[in-house]
Coordinates of C-alpha atoms in Angstrom, one line a residue:
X12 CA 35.8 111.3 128.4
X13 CA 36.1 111.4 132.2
X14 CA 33.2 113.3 133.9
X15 CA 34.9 116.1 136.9
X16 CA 33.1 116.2 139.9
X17 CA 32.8 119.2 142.2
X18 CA 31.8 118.6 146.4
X19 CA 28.3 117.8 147.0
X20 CA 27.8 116.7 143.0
X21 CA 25.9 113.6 142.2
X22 CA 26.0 111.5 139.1
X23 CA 23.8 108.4 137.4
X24 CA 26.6 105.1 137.0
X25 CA 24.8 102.6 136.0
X26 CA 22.3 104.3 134.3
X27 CA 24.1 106.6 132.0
X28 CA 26.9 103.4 131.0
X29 CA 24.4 101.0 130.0
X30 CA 26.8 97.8 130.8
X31 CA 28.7 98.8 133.6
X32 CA 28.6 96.3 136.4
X33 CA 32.1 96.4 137.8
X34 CA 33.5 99.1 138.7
X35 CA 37.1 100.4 140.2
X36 CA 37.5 103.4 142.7
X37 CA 40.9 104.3 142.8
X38 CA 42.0 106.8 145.5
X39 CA 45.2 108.8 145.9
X40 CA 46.7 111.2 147.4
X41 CA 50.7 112.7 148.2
X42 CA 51.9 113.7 151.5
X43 CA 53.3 117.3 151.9
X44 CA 56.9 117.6 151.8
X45 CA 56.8 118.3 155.7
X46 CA 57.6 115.4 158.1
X47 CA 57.1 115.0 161.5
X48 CA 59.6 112.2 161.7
X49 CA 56.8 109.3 160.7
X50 CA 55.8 108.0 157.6
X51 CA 52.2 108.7 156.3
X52 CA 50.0 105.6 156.1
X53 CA 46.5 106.4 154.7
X54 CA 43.6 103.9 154.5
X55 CA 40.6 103.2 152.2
X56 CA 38.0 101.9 153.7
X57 CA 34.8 101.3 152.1
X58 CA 31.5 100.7 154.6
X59 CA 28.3 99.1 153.2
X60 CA 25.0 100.9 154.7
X61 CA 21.6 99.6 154.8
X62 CA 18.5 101.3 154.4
X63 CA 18.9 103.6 157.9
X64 CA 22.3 104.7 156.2
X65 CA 24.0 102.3 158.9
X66 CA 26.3 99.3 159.2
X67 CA 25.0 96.7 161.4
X68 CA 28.5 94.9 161.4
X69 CA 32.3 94.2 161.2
X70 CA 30.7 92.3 157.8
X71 CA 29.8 95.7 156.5
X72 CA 33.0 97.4 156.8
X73 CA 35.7 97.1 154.2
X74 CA 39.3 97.9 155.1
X75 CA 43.4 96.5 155.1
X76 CA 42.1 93.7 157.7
X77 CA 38.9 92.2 156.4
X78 CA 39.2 92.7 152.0
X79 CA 36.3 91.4 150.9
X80 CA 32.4 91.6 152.2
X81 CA 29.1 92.1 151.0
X82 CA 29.4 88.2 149.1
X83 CA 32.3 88.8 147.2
X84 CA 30.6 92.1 145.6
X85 CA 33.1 94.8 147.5
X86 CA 36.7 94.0 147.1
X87 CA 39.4 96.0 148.8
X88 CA 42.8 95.1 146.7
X89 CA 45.5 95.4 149.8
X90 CA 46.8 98.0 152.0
X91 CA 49.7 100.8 150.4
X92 CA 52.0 101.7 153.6
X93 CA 53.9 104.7 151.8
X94 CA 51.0 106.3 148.9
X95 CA 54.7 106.8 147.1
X96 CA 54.3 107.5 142.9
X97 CA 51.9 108.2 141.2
X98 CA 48.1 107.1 140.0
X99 CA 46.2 105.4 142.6
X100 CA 47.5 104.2 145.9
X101 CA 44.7 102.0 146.6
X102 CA 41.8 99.9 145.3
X103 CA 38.6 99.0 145.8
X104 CA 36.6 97.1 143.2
X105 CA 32.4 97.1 143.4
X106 CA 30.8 94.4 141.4
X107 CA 27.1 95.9 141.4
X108 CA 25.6 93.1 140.0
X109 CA 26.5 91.2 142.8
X110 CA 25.9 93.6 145.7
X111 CA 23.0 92.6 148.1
X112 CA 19.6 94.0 148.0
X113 CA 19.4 95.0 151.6
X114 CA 23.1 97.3 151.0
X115 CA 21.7 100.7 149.4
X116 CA 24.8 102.7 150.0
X117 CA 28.3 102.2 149.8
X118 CA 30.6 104.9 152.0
X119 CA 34.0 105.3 150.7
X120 CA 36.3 106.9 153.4
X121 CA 40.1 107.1 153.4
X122 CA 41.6 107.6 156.9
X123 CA 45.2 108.5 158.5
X124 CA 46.5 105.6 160.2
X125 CA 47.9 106.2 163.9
X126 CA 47.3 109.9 163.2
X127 CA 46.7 111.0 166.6
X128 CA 50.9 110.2 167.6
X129 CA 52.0 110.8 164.3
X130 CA 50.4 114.1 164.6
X131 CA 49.5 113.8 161.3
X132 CA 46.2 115.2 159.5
X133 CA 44.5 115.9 156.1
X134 CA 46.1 119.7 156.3
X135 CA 49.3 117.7 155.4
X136 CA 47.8 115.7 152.2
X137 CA 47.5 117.2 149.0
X138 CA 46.4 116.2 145.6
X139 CA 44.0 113.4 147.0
X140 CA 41.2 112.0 144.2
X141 CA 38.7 109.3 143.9
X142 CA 38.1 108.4 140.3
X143 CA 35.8 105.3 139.2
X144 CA 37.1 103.2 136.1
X145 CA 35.0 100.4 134.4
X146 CA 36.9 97.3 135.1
X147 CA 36.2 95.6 132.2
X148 CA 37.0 98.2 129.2
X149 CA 39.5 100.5 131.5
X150 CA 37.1 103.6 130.8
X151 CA 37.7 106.1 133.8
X152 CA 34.3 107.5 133.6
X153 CA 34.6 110.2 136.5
X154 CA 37.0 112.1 138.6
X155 CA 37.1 113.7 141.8
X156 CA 39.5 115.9 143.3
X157 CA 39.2 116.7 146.7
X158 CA 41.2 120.4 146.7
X159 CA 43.3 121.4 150.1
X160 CA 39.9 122.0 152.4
X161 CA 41.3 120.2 155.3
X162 CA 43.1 121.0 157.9
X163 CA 43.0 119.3 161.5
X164 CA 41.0 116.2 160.3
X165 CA 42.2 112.5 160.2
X166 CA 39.6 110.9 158.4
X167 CA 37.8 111.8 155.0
X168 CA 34.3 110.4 153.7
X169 CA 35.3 110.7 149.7
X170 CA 32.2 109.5 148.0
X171 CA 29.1 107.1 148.7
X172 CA 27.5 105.0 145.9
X173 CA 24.2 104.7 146.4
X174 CA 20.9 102.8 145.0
X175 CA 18.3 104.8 143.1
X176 CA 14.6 105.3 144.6
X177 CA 13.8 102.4 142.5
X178 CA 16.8 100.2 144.1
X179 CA 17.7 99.2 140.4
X180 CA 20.5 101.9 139.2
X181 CA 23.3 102.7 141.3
X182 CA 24.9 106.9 141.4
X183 CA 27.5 108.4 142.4
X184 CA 28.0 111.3 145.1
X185 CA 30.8 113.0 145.5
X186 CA 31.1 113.7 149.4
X187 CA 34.1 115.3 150.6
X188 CA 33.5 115.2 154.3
X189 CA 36.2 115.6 156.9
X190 CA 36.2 114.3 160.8
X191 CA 38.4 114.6 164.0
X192 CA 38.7 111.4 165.3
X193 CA 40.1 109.0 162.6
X194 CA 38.3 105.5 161.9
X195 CA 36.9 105.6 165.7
X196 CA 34.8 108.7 164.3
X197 CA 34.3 107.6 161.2
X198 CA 32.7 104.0 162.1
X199 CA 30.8 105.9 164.7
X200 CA 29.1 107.8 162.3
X201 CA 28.1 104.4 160.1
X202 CA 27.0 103.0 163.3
X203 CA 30.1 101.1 164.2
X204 CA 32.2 100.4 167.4
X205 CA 35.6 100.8 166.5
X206 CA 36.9 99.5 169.7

């Protein structure tokens, strides 16, 4: 039975499914009808944060042009150009076994590639989810649907995993935050350059 989560919500993972240790967030979304003449090419992105909620590195950030970091433990699975059908449009798979002690948050963010001359934004997406699957018996164990609450922005933080106070169990938060600015804002925000 899949778990629904609203904005702001936060859940035990690891805790609550005694024998999870990898894990697949699957994120997707359809474009409105409406076109500006340009296809729609959204990105997942996934940025690992240490204990000051930053990223120190191009090593901590997860996206279509660097697929795997944090030793193997955060694997994005390739970039979709067109989000076309349905289920997800893109992977990324979290082996949190294998994640580093010093990571103790894991930023999940999808973003609107060349938004800015597309003029293209989040107003124009619809039906966009996260949902987490255990990889090894296919269980989705939650969903999140993000709703229509955007309008001008060009880059959504969708959820954050993150360590408990004892650094042993790993949760869930569903996030839902939107920013002007695309991936330059977004990496900002972890502490990145994006230049």
């Amino acid at each position: 039975m899949t778990i629904s989560l609203s904005k702001g919500q936060r859940i035990d993972l690891t805790k609550t499914n005694p024998g999870l240790s990898k894990a697949i967030i699957g994120l997707g979304w359809d474009t409105n009808k409406y076109s500006g003449g340009h296809a729609f090419d959204l990105d997942a992105s996934a940025f690992l944060l240490h204990s000051d909620g930053k990223a120190k590195g191009i090593d901590d950030f997860i996206f279509y042009n660097n697929l795997v970091g944090a030793g193997g433990s955060i694997q994005h699975t390739g970039d979709n150009r067109t989000g076309d059908g349905d289920g997800d449009d893109e992977q990324i798979k979290v082996d949190f076994s294998r994640i580093p002690a010093h990571i103790h948050r894991v930023g999940i963010a999808v973003t609107i590639h060349d938004a800015t001359n597309r003029n293209q934004n989040f107003g124009q997406v619809s039906n966009a989810f996260v949902r987490l699957v255990d990889e090894v018996t296919n269980r989705e164990i939650l969903r999140y649907d993000l709703g229509e609450d955007f309008s001008v922005e060009t880059a959504v933080v969708i959820c954050e995993l993150y360590r408990d106070s004892q650094g042993q169990d790993w949760k869930f938060q569903a996030v839902g935050s939107g920013f002007q600015g695309g991936l330059q804002a977004l990496c900002k925000n972890y502490g990145l350059d994006a230049e």
